[in-house]
Short mmCIF file of C-alpha atoms and ligand atoms in Angstrom, two decimals:
data_model
loop_
_atom_site.label_atom_id
_atom_site.label_comp_id
_atom_site.label_asym_id
_atom_site.label_seq_id
_atom_site.Cartn_x
_atom_site.Cartn_y
_atom_site.Cartn_z
CA UNK V 1315 43.04 -81.77 -52.12
CA UNK V 1316 46.27 -81.36 -54.05
CA UNK V 1317 47.95 -78.35 -55.55
CA UNK V 1318 50.14 -75.50 -54.52
CA UNK V 1319 48.71 -72.85 -52.22
CA UNK V 1320 47.38 -69.76 -54.01
CA UNK V 1321 49.61 -67.54 -51.81
CA UNK V 1322 52.56 -69.44 -53.31
CA UNK V 1323 51.31 -68.96 -56.88
CA UNK V 1324 48.99 -72.00 -57.16
CA UNK V 1325 45.45 -71.98 -58.56
CA UNK V 1326 42.84 -70.77 -56.01
CA UNK V 1327 40.08 -73.09 -54.84
CA UNK V 1328 37.51 -70.56 -55.96
CA UNK V 1329 37.54 -67.84 -58.59
CA UNK V 1330 34.26 -66.04 -57.84
CA UNK V 1331 33.57 -64.11 -54.60
CA UNK V 1332 31.63 -65.91 -51.86
CA UNK V 1333 28.06 -64.67 -51.31
CA UNK V 1334 27.57 -61.82 -48.89
CA UNK V 1335 26.30 -61.84 -45.31
CA UNK V 1336 23.19 -59.86 -44.22
CA UNK V 1337 20.87 -62.88 -43.74
CA UNK V 1338 17.68 -60.87 -43.20
CA UNK V 1339 18.30 -58.76 -46.29
CA UNK V 1340 18.71 -61.87 -48.44
CA UNK V 1341 15.15 -62.99 -47.67
CA UNK V 1342 13.44 -59.66 -48.38
CA UNK V 1343 10.79 -60.25 -51.03
CA UNK V 1344 7.33 -59.32 -52.28
CA UNK V 1345 5.84 -60.03 -48.83
CA UNK V 1346 7.84 -57.23 -47.17
CA UNK V 1347 7.02 -54.84 -50.06
CA UNK V 1348 3.30 -55.58 -49.77
CA UNK V 1349 3.36 -55.15 -45.99
CA UNK V 1350 5.10 -51.77 -46.19
CA UNK V 1351 2.72 -50.58 -48.92
CA UNK V 1352 -0.27 -51.59 -46.78
CA UNK V 1353 0.97 -49.29 -43.99
CA UNK V 1354 1.55 -46.46 -46.46
CA UNK V 1355 -1.87 -46.93 -48.07
CA UNK V 1356 -3.45 -46.44 -44.65
CA UNK V 1357 -1.24 -43.33 -44.21
CA UNK V 1358 -0.55 -44.50 -40.68
CA UNK V 1359 3.16 -45.20 -40.14
CA UNK V 1360 3.07 -44.18 -36.42
CA UNK V 1361 2.56 -46.96 -33.91
CA UNK V 1362 0.13 -45.31 -31.49
CA UNK V 1363 -2.25 -43.23 -33.65
CA UNK V 1364 -2.96 -41.88 -37.17
CA UNK V 1365 -5.78 -41.71 -39.72
CA UNK V 1366 -6.17 -45.51 -39.88
CA UNK V 1367 -3.59 -47.33 -37.75
CA UNK V 1368 -3.21 -51.09 -38.14
CA UNK V 1369 -1.07 -51.43 -34.97
CA UNK V 1370 1.55 -53.54 -36.71
CA UNK V 1371 4.12 -52.90 -33.94
CA UNK V 1372 1.64 -54.41 -31.45
CA UNK V 1373 1.29 -57.46 -33.68
CA UNK V 1374 5.06 -57.82 -34.00
CA UNK V 1375 5.43 -57.53 -30.22
CA UNK V 1376 2.86 -60.30 -29.68
CA UNK V 1377 4.55 -62.49 -32.31
CA UNK V 1378 8.06 -62.10 -30.87
CA UNK V 1379 6.84 -62.56 -27.28
CA UNK V 1380 5.17 -65.81 -28.29
CA UNK V 1381 8.17 -67.03 -30.29
CA UNK V 1382 10.55 -66.37 -27.40
CA UNK V 1383 8.07 -67.57 -24.78
CA UNK V 1384 7.91 -64.32 -22.81
CA UNK V 1385 4.86 -62.43 -21.56
CA UNK V 1386 5.73 -59.00 -22.91
CA UNK V 1387 7.66 -57.44 -25.78
CA UNK V 1388 8.35 -53.79 -26.64
CA UNK V 1389 9.42 -52.77 -30.14
CA UNK V 1390 12.07 -50.02 -30.33
CA UNK V 1391 14.25 -48.32 -32.93
CA UNK V 1392 17.46 -50.36 -32.53
CA UNK V 1393 19.30 -52.93 -30.45
CA UNK V 1394 21.18 -50.13 -28.70
CA UNK V 1395 17.87 -48.44 -27.89
CA UNK V 1396 16.59 -51.80 -26.61
CA UNK V 1397 19.60 -52.08 -24.28
CA UNK V 1398 19.09 -48.53 -22.97
CA UNK V 1399 15.38 -49.18 -22.45
CA UNK V 1400 16.04 -52.52 -20.70
CA UNK V 1401 18.76 -51.07 -18.45
CA UNK V 1402 16.50 -48.15 -17.51
CA UNK V 1403 13.64 -50.55 -16.83
CA UNK V 1404 16.03 -52.21 -14.34
CA UNK V 1405 16.67 -48.79 -12.83
CA UNK V 1406 20.34 -48.63 -13.85
CA UNK V 1407 21.81 -45.17 -13.19
CA UNK V 1408 24.77 -43.22 -11.77
CA UNK V 1409 26.98 -45.18 -9.35
CA UNK V 1410 25.83 -48.55 -10.73
CA UNK V 1411 28.00 -51.05 -12.52
CA UNK V 1412 26.87 -53.24 -15.40
CA UNK V 1413 28.97 -56.27 -16.27
CA UNK V 1414 29.62 -56.63 -20.01
CA UNK V 1415 31.52 -59.41 -21.83
CA UNK V 1416 35.03 -58.64 -23.08
CA UNK V 1417 33.91 -59.64 -26.59
CA UNK V 1418 30.96 -57.75 -27.92
CA UNK V 1419 29.89 -54.78 -30.01
CA UNK V 1420 30.74 -51.42 -28.42
CA UNK V 1421 27.04 -50.46 -28.60
CA UNK V 1422 26.63 -52.60 -25.45
CA UNK V 1423 29.07 -50.34 -23.63
CA UNK V 1424 27.53 -47.19 -25.09
CA UNK V 1425 24.14 -48.24 -23.73
CA UNK V 1426 25.54 -48.59 -20.20
CA UNK V 1427 27.16 -45.15 -20.40
CA UNK V 1428 23.94 -43.68 -21.84
CA UNK V 1429 22.38 -44.75 -18.51
CA UNK V 1430 25.23 -42.91 -16.72
CA UNK V 1431 26.46 -46.20 -15.28
CA UNK V 1432 29.93 -47.78 -15.34
CA UNK V 1433 30.72 -50.76 -17.61
CA UNK V 1434 32.82 -53.49 -15.99
CA UNK V 1435 34.26 -56.16 -18.27
CA UNK V 1436 34.19 -59.89 -17.59
CA UNK V 1437 36.51 -62.38 -19.26
CA UNK V 1438 35.49 -65.12 -21.70
CA UNK V 1439 35.37 -68.89 -21.62
CA UNK V 1440 36.62 -71.12 -24.45
CA UNK V 1441 33.27 -70.71 -26.27
CA UNK V 1442 34.09 -66.97 -26.74
CA UNK V 1443 31.16 -66.13 -24.43
CA UNK V 1444 31.09 -64.40 -21.05
CA UNK V 1445 32.37 -66.76 -18.36
CA UNK V 1446 30.30 -67.25 -15.19
CA UNK V 1447 33.39 -67.57 -12.96
CA UNK V 1448 34.80 -64.35 -14.42
CA UNK V 1449 31.49 -62.59 -13.77
CA UNK V 1450 31.61 -63.71 -10.16
CA UNK V 1451 35.13 -62.27 -9.83
CA UNK V 1452 34.06 -58.78 -10.91
CA UNK V 1453 30.63 -58.64 -9.26
CA UNK V 1454 30.41 -56.02 -6.47
CA UNK V 1455 27.70 -54.48 -4.33
CA UNK V 1456 27.40 -51.84 -7.10
CA UNK V 1457 26.56 -54.39 -9.82
CA UNK V 1458 23.04 -53.71 -11.08
CA UNK V 1459 22.96 -56.11 -14.05
CA UNK V 1460 24.99 -58.72 -15.92
CA UNK V 1461 24.71 -58.32 -19.67
CA UNK V 1462 25.12 -61.72 -21.30
CA UNK V 1463 25.77 -61.51 -25.03
CA UNK V 1464 24.86 -64.55 -27.11
CA UNK V 1465 27.74 -64.19 -29.48
CA UNK V 1466 27.40 -64.90 -33.21
CA UNK V 1467 24.26 -67.03 -33.14
CA UNK V 1468 25.41 -69.19 -30.21
CA UNK V 1469 23.96 -69.16 -26.69
CA UNK V 1470 26.30 -68.45 -23.80
CA UNK V 1471 26.39 -71.07 -21.04
CA UNK V 1472 23.31 -69.72 -19.26
CA UNK V 1473 22.85 -72.09 -16.32
CA UNK V 1474 26.02 -71.06 -14.43
CA UNK V 1475 25.45 -67.40 -15.40
CA UNK V 1476 21.88 -67.45 -14.06
CA UNK V 1477 23.15 -69.16 -10.91
CA UNK V 1478 25.71 -66.37 -10.32
CA UNK V 1479 22.98 -63.75 -10.82
CA UNK V 1480 20.72 -65.54 -8.36
CA UNK V 1481 23.48 -65.99 -5.79
CA UNK V 1482 24.27 -62.27 -5.81
CA UNK V 1483 20.74 -60.93 -6.32
CA UNK V 1484 21.73 -59.36 -9.65
CA UNK V 1485 19.53 -59.39 -12.76
CA UNK V 1486 20.77 -61.03 -15.94
CA UNK V 1487 20.02 -59.22 -19.20
CA UNK V 1488 20.37 -61.36 -22.32
CA UNK V 1489 21.61 -59.46 -25.37
CA UNK V 1490 20.37 -61.63 -28.25
CA UNK V 1491 21.17 -59.01 -30.93
CA UNK V 1492 23.27 -61.50 -32.90
CA UNK V 1493 21.33 -64.64 -32.08
CA UNK V 1494 17.60 -64.50 -32.85
CA UNK V 1495 16.54 -68.13 -33.23
CA UNK V 1496 19.31 -69.64 -31.11
CA UNK V 1497 18.51 -71.94 -28.18
CA UNK V 1498 20.12 -73.07 -24.97
CA UNK V 1499 19.16 -76.58 -23.81
CA UNK V 1500 15.76 -76.28 -25.48
CA UNK V 1501 15.07 -72.73 -24.27
CA UNK V 1502 15.06 -69.87 -26.81
CA UNK V 1503 17.62 -67.15 -26.15
CA UNK V 1504 15.80 -64.17 -24.70
CA UNK V 1505 13.65 -66.34 -22.43
CA UNK V 1506 16.04 -66.75 -19.50
CA UNK V 1507 17.14 -63.34 -18.21
CA UNK V 1508 14.93 -60.85 -16.34
CA UNK V 1509 14.76 -58.56 -19.37
CA UNK V 1510 16.32 -59.29 -22.74
CA UNK V 1511 16.88 -57.65 -26.09
CA UNK V 1512 17.09 -58.24 -29.85
CA UNK V 1513 18.40 -56.14 -32.75
CA UNK V 1514 17.05 -56.09 -36.29
CA UNK V 1515 19.88 -54.01 -37.75
CA UNK V 1516 21.33 -54.96 -41.13
CA UNK V 1517 23.96 -57.45 -39.89
CA UNK V 1518 21.48 -59.32 -37.74
CA UNK V 1519 19.50 -62.53 -38.30
CA UNK V 1520 16.30 -60.87 -39.54
CA UNK V 1521 16.33 -57.21 -40.43
CA UNK V 1522 14.42 -54.10 -41.36
CA UNK V 1523 17.69 -52.17 -41.65
CA UNK V 1524 17.17 -50.95 -38.09
CA UNK V 1525 14.97 -52.01 -35.18
CA UNK V 1526 15.07 -53.64 -31.77
CA UNK V 1527 12.91 -55.48 -29.24
CA UNK V 1528 12.83 -55.80 -25.45
CA UNK V 1529 11.20 -58.88 -23.86
CA UNK V 1530 10.36 -59.67 -20.26
CA UNK V 1531 8.00 -61.73 -18.10
CA UNK V 1532 7.73 -58.99 -15.51
CA UNK V 1533 4.74 -56.64 -15.62
CA UNK V 1534 6.60 -53.89 -13.79
CA UNK V 1535 9.72 -54.15 -16.01
CA UNK V 1536 7.40 -54.07 -19.01
CA UNK V 1537 5.65 -50.90 -17.78
CA UNK V 1538 9.01 -49.23 -17.18
CA UNK V 1539 10.28 -50.36 -20.61
CA UNK V 1540 7.20 -48.96 -22.35
CA UNK V 1541 7.72 -45.62 -20.60
CA UNK V 1542 11.47 -45.65 -21.27
CA UNK V 1543 10.96 -45.91 -25.05
CA UNK V 1544 8.37 -43.12 -25.06
CA UNK V 1545 9.81 -40.02 -23.34
CA UNK V 1546 9.57 -41.64 -19.90
CA UNK V 1547 5.78 -41.47 -20.09
CA UNK V 1548 3.65 -44.46 -19.11
CA UNK V 1549 0.90 -45.53 -21.50
CA UNK V 1550 -2.49 -47.19 -21.09
CA UNK V 1551 -3.72 -48.45 -17.77
CA UNK V 1552 -0.19 -48.17 -16.28
CA UNK V 1553 -0.44 -44.36 -16.44
CA UNK V 1554 -2.79 -44.11 -13.42
CA UNK V 1555 -0.31 -45.11 -10.71
CA UNK V 1556 3.02 -44.68 -12.46
CA UNK V 1557 4.80 -41.30 -12.27
CA UNK V 1558 6.61 -40.28 -15.49
CA UNK V 1559 10.40 -39.96 -15.54
CA UNK V 1560 12.90 -38.48 -17.99
CA UNK V 1561 13.40 -40.40 -21.21
CA UNK V 1562 13.82 -40.20 -24.95
CA UNK V 1563 11.95 -41.41 -28.01
CA UNK V 1564 12.91 -44.93 -29.10
CA UNK V 1565 9.51 -45.87 -30.56
CA UNK V 1566 9.44 -48.36 -33.44
CA UNK V 1567 7.78 -47.24 -36.69
CA UNK V 1568 4.93 -49.24 -38.22
CA UNK V 1569 7.00 -49.50 -41.42
CA UNK V 1570 9.79 -51.29 -39.53
CA UNK V 1571 7.30 -53.64 -37.88
CA UNK V 1572 5.64 -54.42 -41.21
CA UNK V 1573 8.96 -55.62 -42.64
CA UNK V 1574 9.85 -57.56 -39.49
CA UNK V 1575 6.53 -59.37 -39.25
CA UNK V 1576 7.21 -60.85 -42.68
CA UNK V 1577 10.83 -61.59 -41.80
CA UNK V 1578 9.80 -63.50 -38.65
CA UNK V 1579 7.66 -65.80 -40.81
CA UNK V 1580 10.78 -66.68 -42.83
CA UNK V 1581 13.06 -67.27 -39.82
CA UNK V 1582 12.70 -71.05 -39.76
CA UNK V 1583 13.47 -71.40 -43.49
CA UNK V 1584 16.50 -69.13 -43.15
CA UNK V 1585 17.79 -70.86 -40.04
CA UNK V 1586 17.52 -74.37 -41.46
CA UNK V 1587 19.28 -73.19 -44.62
CA UNK V 1588 22.29 -71.68 -42.83
CA UNK V 1589 22.47 -74.63 -40.44
CA UNK V 1590 22.67 -77.01 -43.41
CA UNK V 1591 25.26 -74.95 -45.27
CA UNK V 1592 27.27 -74.31 -42.10
CA UNK V 1593 27.37 -77.99 -41.19
CA UNK V 1594 29.18 -78.69 -44.49
CA UNK V 1595 31.83 -76.10 -43.62
CA UNK V 1596 32.27 -77.37 -40.07
CA UNK V 1597 32.38 -81.03 -41.10
CA UNK V 1598 35.08 -80.16 -43.66
CA UNK V 1599 37.22 -78.53 -40.98
CA UNK V 1600 37.02 -81.32 -38.39
CA UNK V 1601 40.32 -83.01 -37.62
CA UNK V 1602 42.47 -80.47 -39.46
CA UNK V 1603 45.75 -79.53 -37.77
CA UNK V 1604 46.01 -76.09 -36.13
CA UNK V 1605 42.31 -75.22 -36.09
CA UNK V 1606 39.12 -76.33 -34.37
CA UNK V 1607 35.44 -75.42 -34.62
CA UNK V 1608 34.39 -72.91 -31.95
CA UNK V 1609 33.16 -74.95 -28.95
CA UNK V 1610 29.60 -74.25 -27.77
CA UNK V 1611 27.71 -74.77 -24.52
CA UNK V 1612 24.83 -76.26 -26.53
CA UNK V 1613 25.82 -77.06 -30.15
CA UNK V 1614 22.26 -78.18 -31.00
CA UNK V 1615 20.99 -74.66 -30.25
CA UNK V 1616 23.40 -72.88 -32.62
CA UNK V 1617 21.30 -70.64 -34.88
CA UNK V 1618 23.97 -71.40 -37.49
CA UNK V 1619 24.73 -68.00 -39.02
CA UNK V 1620 28.43 -67.76 -38.16
CA UNK V 1621 30.51 -70.93 -38.31
CA UNK V 1622 33.40 -69.96 -36.04
CA UNK V 1623 36.93 -71.34 -35.89
CA UNK V 1624 39.72 -71.07 -33.38
CA UNK V 1625 43.27 -71.29 -34.65
CA UNK V 1626 46.14 -72.62 -32.56
CA UNK V 1627 48.04 -69.31 -32.39
CA UNK V 1628 47.58 -65.70 -33.54
CA UNK V 1629 50.47 -66.10 -35.98
CA UNK V 1630 48.94 -69.22 -37.49
CA UNK V 1631 45.59 -67.42 -37.67
CA UNK V 1632 47.12 -64.46 -39.53
CA UNK V 1633 48.83 -66.79 -41.97
CA UNK V 1634 45.63 -68.82 -42.51
CA UNK V 1635 43.60 -65.65 -43.11
CA UNK V 1636 45.99 -64.59 -45.86
CA UNK V 1637 46.12 -68.08 -47.35
CA UNK V 1638 42.30 -68.48 -47.31
CA UNK V 1639 41.82 -65.04 -48.88
CA UNK V 1640 44.21 -66.05 -51.67
CA UNK V 1641 42.18 -69.25 -52.17
CA UNK V 1642 39.05 -67.13 -52.70
CA UNK V 1643 37.42 -68.20 -49.38
CA UNK V 1644 38.36 -65.35 -47.01
CA UNK V 1645 37.63 -65.74 -43.31
CA UNK V 1646 37.14 -62.72 -41.02
CA UNK V 1647 38.25 -61.72 -37.51
CA UNK V 1648 35.28 -60.48 -35.46
CA UNK V 1649 35.99 -56.99 -34.11
CA UNK V 1650 39.56 -56.97 -35.40
CA UNK V 1651 40.46 -59.77 -32.93
CA UNK V 1652 40.36 -57.38 -29.95
CA UNK V 1653 38.32 -57.06 -26.76
CA UNK V 1654 35.67 -54.36 -26.86
CA UNK V 1655 37.46 -52.27 -24.22
CA UNK V 1656 40.26 -51.56 -26.73
CA UNK V 1657 37.83 -49.25 -28.54
CA UNK V 1658 39.26 -45.74 -28.44
CA UNK V 1659 36.34 -44.00 -26.72
CA UNK V 1660 36.22 -46.67 -24.00
CA UNK V 1661 39.97 -46.61 -23.34
CA UNK V 1662 39.78 -42.83 -22.97
CA UNK V 1663 36.36 -42.79 -21.20
CA UNK V 1664 35.60 -39.98 -23.64
CA UNK V 1665 32.16 -38.43 -23.31
CA UNK V 1666 30.41 -35.98 -25.64
CA UNK V 1667 30.95 -33.23 -23.01
CA UNK V 1668 33.70 -32.03 -20.67
CA UNK V 1669 31.65 -32.37 -17.49
CA UNK V 1670 31.76 -35.17 -14.88
CA UNK V 1671 31.63 -38.66 -16.34
CA UNK V 1672 29.93 -41.78 -14.90
CA UNK V 1673 33.37 -42.69 -13.42
CA UNK V 1674 33.60 -39.40 -11.50
CA UNK V 1675 33.89 -39.95 -7.74
CA UNK V 1676 30.86 -37.71 -7.24
CA UNK V 1677 28.78 -40.59 -8.64
CA UNK V 1678 30.91 -43.68 -8.41
CA UNK V 1679 32.92 -45.05 -5.50
CA UNK V 1680 34.59 -47.95 -7.36
CA UNK V 1681 37.50 -48.09 -9.77
CA UNK V 1682 37.13 -49.15 -13.37
CA UNK V 1683 40.01 -48.61 -15.78
CA UNK V 1684 40.27 -50.14 -19.20
CA UNK V 1685 43.27 -51.26 -21.22
CA UNK V 1686 45.48 -54.21 -22.14
CA UNK V 1687 45.66 -56.91 -19.49
CA UNK V 1688 42.09 -56.41 -18.22
CA UNK V 1689 40.69 -59.73 -19.51
CA UNK V 1690 43.71 -61.96 -20.29
CA UNK V 1691 41.73 -64.93 -21.60
CA UNK V 1692 39.89 -62.73 -24.10
CA UNK V 1693 43.13 -61.08 -25.17
CA UNK V 1694 44.71 -64.49 -25.72
CA UNK V 1695 41.66 -66.00 -27.47
CA UNK V 1696 40.25 -63.27 -29.74
CA UNK V 1697 43.28 -62.91 -32.07
CA UNK V 1698 42.80 -66.62 -32.83
CA UNK V 1699 39.06 -66.48 -33.62
CA UNK V 1700 37.67 -66.22 -37.14
CA UNK V 1701 34.30 -66.81 -38.76
CA UNK V 1702 32.22 -66.97 -41.91
CA UNK V 1703 28.96 -65.04 -42.28
CA UNK V 1704 26.20 -67.11 -43.88
CA UNK V 1705 22.96 -66.00 -45.47
CA UNK V 1706 20.23 -67.31 -47.75
CA UNK V 1707 22.46 -66.57 -50.74
CA UNK V 1708 24.96 -69.29 -49.78
CA UNK V 1709 24.66 -72.59 -51.64
CA UNK V 1710 25.91 -76.01 -50.58
CA UNK V 1711 28.56 -75.69 -53.31
CA UNK V 1712 29.77 -72.43 -51.72
CA UNK V 1713 30.10 -74.30 -48.43
CA UNK V 1714 31.97 -77.17 -50.12
CA UNK V 1715 34.40 -74.61 -51.61
CA UNK V 1716 35.04 -73.17 -48.16
CA UNK V 1717 35.59 -76.64 -46.71
CA UNK V 1718 37.97 -77.45 -49.57
CA UNK V 1719 39.83 -74.17 -48.97
CA UNK V 1720 40.18 -74.88 -45.24
CA UNK V 1721 41.44 -78.40 -45.97
CA UNK V 1722 43.92 -77.26 -48.62
CA UNK V 1723 45.31 -74.48 -46.44
CA UNK V 1724 45.38 -76.20 -43.05
CA UNK V 1725 47.03 -79.32 -44.46
CA UNK V 1726 49.88 -77.09 -45.66
CA UNK V 1727 50.54 -74.96 -42.58
CA UNK V 1728 54.28 -74.24 -42.47
CA UNK V 1729 55.73 -76.67 -39.91
CA UNK V 1730 57.40 -73.89 -37.90
CA UNK V 1731 53.98 -72.20 -37.38
CA UNK V 1732 52.38 -75.44 -36.31
CA UNK V 1733 55.15 -76.48 -33.93
CA UNK V 1734 55.37 -72.95 -32.43
CA UNK V 1735 51.60 -73.09 -31.80
CA UNK V 1736 51.89 -76.52 -30.19
CA UNK V 1737 54.64 -75.29 -27.86
CA UNK V 1738 52.84 -72.06 -26.82
C1 LIG D 95 25.69 -57.83 -29.24
C2 LIG D 95 25.08 -56.56 -29.78
N1 LIG D 95 24.35 -55.79 -28.96
C3 LIG D 95 23.78 -54.66 -29.39
C4 LIG D 95 23.93 -54.24 -30.70
C5 LIG D 95 23.32 -52.96 -31.12
O1 LIG D 95 22.31 -53.15 -32.05
P1 LIG D 95 21.91 -51.97 -33.07
O2 LIG D 95 22.96 -51.88 -34.10
O3 LIG D 95 20.57 -52.40 -33.60
O4 LIG D 95 21.79 -50.72 -32.25
C6 LIG D 95 24.67 -55.01 -31.59
C7 LIG D 95 24.84 -54.59 -32.99
O5 LIG D 95 25.77 -54.99 -33.68
C8 LIG D 95 25.28 -56.21 -31.12
O6 LIG D 95 26.01 -56.98 -31.92
#
């Protein structure tokens, strides 16, 4: 593609804004409206009882369990709630460590601290996912769980991670918040760890605005998860020989489940759409100097929502972001290009109270400090990672515009940026 770059005063590749993200929101239609109205007409929006309950949360749980290939599912109010419930089902508490990837949403860390445990960060591999060797380096006798985050629709390399968990007798928890519908070597994400979670918040694959799900094959983890989302109180037949413990209310509403049941039915259509559109973008970027498509442990299992790119250097990445924005095809840095432990509350270990924290030596006999230098590979990689956010609103022409923008910009990278990146 010819022409001067838009940052240098040339005509942009595209004059109108690209479509937005929020994939689940872009497939909301009459079906969701009808399903919500049906719950309201029965005047029974609570999952366990009411004038005429339809038990929609139960139906959603059965549907998701079947889709993921797990025995049990528990609907909850959010992905963060799902993490708290799953960690508590595993018995995570004071003095325990939970390993968390250096790149993730800080809600993962909040969930660990909500269980009064200590987050420990593991470095990333070149796929921007938690690295099994790095997990093994930080595992200790205090490690109660390894939280594997399937980042941006792409499965982490599960086989080595599961092997590390097995070797050390530590449970793996899959956080599939960003990756409903992704697979790893033919297995759906959420089917491999001991207890795994999904989020249905607005940025996620399918959405009711908020919502979450815990899945497991274990009857005892399921019983503990059910109690953990319902004030620590067991329900049904489990109640007879299961003492209650402290807990909060993370119960999913029937209204949320009504929306999600309809969204699940549309998952396949949505996924094949974004995979098709995304493949145009990725094909357009192949072979360009200074950038490559994010590598994946299993490219065939990519759910396809976030075509990711890795630039040769942070400086080149910054320049390309500005140039692509000027061309009308802006690309975004996930999490500002920083590891999660650079979040202010985490750096400061700041609680909502002034009392002893989970790191206090009354509870915890390890050391866990957070700051620059903790996960060098993540710190080197993340400022070079960028992505697009696809949804049902994207057309193939939108994708062709992005590909054209990437080609125009990356074929005109200033030579000093390219050679500096090649040297570093
Ligand atoms: C990897 C990951 N885990 C957990 C969460 C928390 O989900 P929610 O926002 O539903 O609480 C998110 C949300 O962005 C996430 O990306």
